[in-house]
Amino acid sequence: MHKSCKQNGVRYDPRIKLLQVLIIGVLVFTLTGKKYEILLFLSVFAYGMISGIYKTCFKFLALYTVLFLVADISPLFISTTIHYFVLCFITLALAVINMIRTSEISEVLASLQNMKTPYYINIPLAVILRFFPTLKQDITCIKQGIKTRGIDISFFGFLKHPFKVYEMMLIPMLMRMLCTATELSASVETRGLGVSCKKTSYTEVKFRMLDTLLLVIMVAFYLTIIIIKIKNI
């Protein structure tokens, strides 16, 4: 088991987390207004707390609160950018992190296979879920390589030599992203996910009563928000 998948909270079906990512990805960019932004973030925050990623949730809460307050005292164009771009992506990022850190990739794929999801959906999803943890490790290695060359990559170092740090971070990162995507795609194909036959999995995933309850609460909450928006309550 990957270290990032260890958790202290409630372990529930990964399909609920995936559904939340999809719903949040749509609603954060369509339901405009401060109260809807806050409600959507709090919903993701609540499910993250249930999953047990407490530190991450509170870090995102602190960041969200600071940016929200900064937006209120900033000029209109800055405030608009923060509200309708930055805060939206923070909410979506927390939902994605909740799914990646608290669900094994094998669980997600097994769940989708149980739902008879087509392989052309499973394969890209498997690549995406493996891509970001791998990219994080690559970024750490790139930073260590830059430090060994005596280049300061701290915030103040970036202010002193922004273009140099930008170049030495961006180019290796783009190359590693390309290589990683290619390697992961080959790995997924090698595992036979693209073969059109009946597949089995070592991971057994069952939809329990708790999963049903969490799913119903989540769907009801988002439907309520949508209805409130439509009726302008």
Coordinates of C-alpha atoms in Angstrom, one line a residue:
M1 CA 0.0 0.0 0.0
H2 CA 1.2 3.4 -0.9
K3 CA 2.0 5.5 2.1
S4 CA -0.3 8.3 1.0
C5 CA -3.3 5.9 1.1
K6 CA -3.0 5.3 4.8
Q7 CA -5.7 7.1 6.8
N8 CA -7.2 7.4 10.2
G9 CA -10.7 8.3 9.1
V10 CA -13.7 6.4 7.7
R11 CA -12.9 4.3 4.6
Y12 CA -15.7 4.6 2.1
D13 CA -16.3 3.7 -1.5
P14 CA -13.9 5.5 -3.9
R15 CA -16.7 6.0 -6.4
I16 CA -18.3 8.5 -4.0
K17 CA -15.0 10.5 -4.0
L18 CA -14.8 10.3 -7.8
L19 CA -18.4 11.4 -8.2
Q20 CA -17.7 14.3 -5.8
V21 CA -14.7 15.4 -8.0
L22 CA -16.9 15.3 -11.1
I23 CA -19.7 17.2 -9.5
I24 CA -17.4 19.8 -7.9
G25 CA -15.6 20.3 -11.2
V26 CA -18.8 21.4 -12.8
L27 CA -20.5 23.3 -9.9
V28 CA -17.5 25.5 -8.8
F29 CA -17.4 27.1 -12.3
T30 CA -21.2 27.3 -12.8
L31 CA -22.6 28.3 -9.4
T32 CA -21.3 31.9 -9.0
G33 CA -21.6 33.7 -5.7
K34 CA -19.8 33.8 -2.4
K35 CA -22.2 31.7 -0.5
Y36 CA -22.1 28.9 -3.1
E37 CA -18.3 29.0 -3.1
I38 CA -18.3 28.6 0.6
L39 CA -20.9 25.8 0.6
L40 CA -19.1 23.8 -2.0
F41 CA -15.7 24.2 -0.3
L42 CA -17.2 23.1 3.1
S43 CA -18.8 20.1 1.5
V44 CA -15.4 18.9 0.2
F45 CA -13.8 19.9 3.5
A46 CA -16.4 17.7 5.4
Y47 CA -15.7 14.6 3.3
G48 CA -12.0 15.2 3.6
M49 CA -12.4 15.2 7.4
I50 CA -14.4 12.0 7.2
S51 CA -11.6 10.4 5.2
G52 CA -9.1 11.4 7.9
I53 CA -6.9 13.8 6.0
Y54 CA -7.2 16.3 8.8
K55 CA -3.9 18.3 8.4
T56 CA -4.5 18.7 4.6
C57 CA -8.1 19.9 5.2
F58 CA -7.1 22.5 7.7
K59 CA -4.2 23.7 5.5
F60 CA -6.7 24.2 2.7
L61 CA -9.2 25.8 5.0
A62 CA -6.5 28.3 6.2
L63 CA -5.5 29.0 2.6
Y64 CA -9.1 29.4 1.5
T65 CA -9.9 31.7 4.3
V66 CA -6.9 34.0 3.7
L67 CA -7.5 34.2 0.0
F68 CA -11.2 34.9 0.6
L69 CA -10.4 37.8 2.9
V70 CA -7.8 39.1 0.6
A71 CA -10.4 39.1 -2.3
D72 CA -12.7 41.2 -0.2
I73 CA -10.2 44.0 0.3
S74 CA -8.7 43.8 -3.2
P75 CA -9.6 45.8 -6.3
L76 CA -12.3 44.4 -8.5
F77 CA -10.2 42.6 -11.1
I78 CA -8.1 40.9 -8.4
S79 CA -11.1 40.0 -6.4
T80 CA -12.8 38.5 -9.4
T81 CA -9.7 36.4 -10.3
I82 CA -9.5 35.0 -6.8
H83 CA -13.2 34.2 -6.5
Y84 CA -13.8 32.8 -9.9
F85 CA -10.5 31.1 -10.6
V86 CA -8.2 30.6 -7.6
L87 CA -10.8 29.6 -5.0
C88 CA -12.5 27.3 -7.5
F89 CA -9.4 25.4 -8.2
I90 CA -8.6 25.1 -4.4
T91 CA -11.9 23.5 -3.8
L92 CA -11.4 21.1 -6.7
A93 CA -7.9 20.4 -5.7
L94 CA -9.0 19.3 -2.2
A95 CA -11.6 17.0 -3.7
V96 CA -8.9 15.4 -5.9
I97 CA -6.4 15.1 -3.1
N98 CA -9.1 13.4 -0.9
M99 CA -9.6 10.8 -3.6
I100 CA -5.9 10.2 -4.4
R101 CA -4.6 10.0 -0.8
T102 CA -7.4 7.9 0.7
S103 CA -8.1 5.5 -2.1
E104 CA -6.0 2.8 -3.7
I105 CA -5.9 3.0 -7.4
S106 CA -6.8 -0.7 -7.5
E107 CA -9.9 0.1 -5.5
V108 CA -11.0 2.8 -8.0
L109 CA -10.4 0.5 -11.0
A110 CA -12.1 -2.5 -9.3
S111 CA -15.1 -0.3 -8.5
L112 CA -15.4 1.0 -12.1
Q113 CA -15.0 -2.6 -13.5
N114 CA -17.8 -3.7 -11.2
M115 CA -19.9 -0.9 -12.9
K116 CA -18.9 -2.3 -16.3
T117 CA -17.2 1.0 -17.2
P118 CA -15.6 1.0 -20.6
Y119 CA -11.8 0.5 -20.7
Y120 CA -11.3 3.8 -22.6
I121 CA -12.5 5.5 -19.4
N122 CA -10.6 3.2 -17.0
I123 CA -7.2 3.6 -18.7
P124 CA -7.0 7.4 -18.7
L125 CA -8.2 7.5 -15.2
A126 CA -5.6 5.0 -14.0
V127 CA -2.9 7.0 -15.7
I128 CA -4.1 10.3 -14.1
L129 CA -4.3 8.8 -10.6
R130 CA -0.8 7.4 -10.9
F131 CA 0.6 10.5 -12.6
F132 CA 0.3 13.1 -9.9
P133 CA 2.0 11.2 -7.1
T134 CA 4.8 10.3 -9.5
L135 CA 5.1 13.9 -10.6
K136 CA 5.4 15.0 -7.0
Q137 CA 8.4 12.7 -6.6
D138 CA 10.0 14.0 -9.8
I139 CA 9.6 17.7 -8.6
T140 CA 11.3 16.8 -5.4
C141 CA 14.2 15.3 -7.3
I142 CA 14.4 18.3 -9.6
K143 CA 14.6 20.6 -6.6
Q144 CA 17.4 18.6 -5.0
G145 CA 19.3 18.7 -8.3
I146 CA 18.9 22.5 -8.5
K147 CA 20.1 22.9 -4.9
T148 CA 23.3 20.8 -5.6
R149 CA 24.1 23.4 -8.3
G150 CA 24.1 26.1 -5.7
I151 CA 20.9 27.8 -6.9
D152 CA 18.5 29.2 -4.3
I153 CA 15.0 28.1 -5.1
S154 CA 13.4 29.6 -2.0
F155 CA 10.8 32.5 -2.3
F156 CA 13.5 35.1 -2.0
G157 CA 15.8 33.2 -4.4
F158 CA 13.0 33.2 -6.9
L159 CA 12.6 37.0 -6.5
K160 CA 16.4 37.5 -7.1
H161 CA 16.6 35.2 -10.2
P162 CA 13.0 34.5 -11.4
F163 CA 13.8 33.6 -15.0
K164 CA 16.7 31.3 -14.0
V165 CA 14.7 29.4 -11.4
Y166 CA 11.7 29.3 -13.8
E167 CA 13.8 27.8 -16.6
M168 CA 15.6 25.2 -14.4
M169 CA 12.3 24.1 -12.9
L170 CA 10.0 24.2 -15.9
I171 CA 12.1 22.5 -18.6
P172 CA 13.0 19.4 -16.5
M173 CA 9.5 19.2 -15.2
L174 CA 8.0 19.2 -18.7
M175 CA 10.4 16.5 -19.8
R176 CA 9.6 14.4 -16.8
M177 CA 5.9 14.9 -17.3
L178 CA 6.2 13.6 -20.9
C179 CA 8.3 10.6 -19.9
T180 CA 6.1 9.8 -16.9
A181 CA 2.9 9.9 -19.0
T182 CA 4.4 7.6 -21.6
E183 CA 5.7 5.1 -19.0
L184 CA 2.4 5.0 -17.1
S185 CA 0.4 4.5 -20.3
A186 CA 2.7 1.6 -21.2
S187 CA 2.4 0.2 -17.7
V188 CA -1.4 0.3 -17.8
E189 CA -1.5 -1.4 -21.2
T190 CA 0.9 -4.1 -20.0
R191 CA -1.4 -4.8 -17.1
G192 CA -4.1 -5.7 -19.6
L193 CA -6.6 -3.0 -18.8
G194 CA -7.2 -2.4 -22.5
V195 CA -8.0 -6.0 -23.3
S196 CA -11.7 -6.6 -23.9
C197 CA -12.3 -9.6 -21.6
K198 CA -13.6 -10.4 -18.2
K199 CA -11.2 -9.1 -15.5
T200 CA -10.7 -10.0 -11.9
S201 CA -9.1 -8.0 -9.1
Y202 CA -7.4 -8.8 -5.8
T203 CA -9.2 -5.8 -4.3
E204 CA -12.8 -6.5 -3.3
V205 CA -15.0 -3.5 -3.2
K206 CA -18.5 -3.5 -1.8
F207 CA -21.1 -0.8 -1.5
R208 CA -22.1 -0.8 2.1
M209 CA -24.9 1.0 4.0
L210 CA -22.4 3.7 5.1
D211 CA -21.5 4.3 1.5
T212 CA -25.2 4.6 0.6
L213 CA -25.7 7.1 3.4
L214 CA -22.8 9.3 2.4
L215 CA -23.8 9.2 -1.2
V216 CA -27.4 10.2 -0.5
I217 CA -26.2 13.1 1.8
M218 CA -23.8 14.3 -0.8
V219 CA -26.2 14.2 -3.7
A220 CA -29.0 15.8 -1.7
F221 CA -26.7 18.6 -0.5
Y222 CA -25.6 19.5 -4.1
L223 CA -29.2 19.2 -5.5
T224 CA -30.3 21.6 -2.7
I225 CA -27.6 24.1 -3.6
I226 CA -28.6 23.9 -7.3
I227 CA -32.3 24.4 -6.5
I228 CA -31.5 27.4 -4.3
K229 CA -29.5 28.9 -7.1
I230 CA -32.2 28.3 -9.7
K231 CA -34.9 29.8 -7.5
N232 CA -32.6 32.6 -6.3
I233 CA -33.5 32.1 -2.7

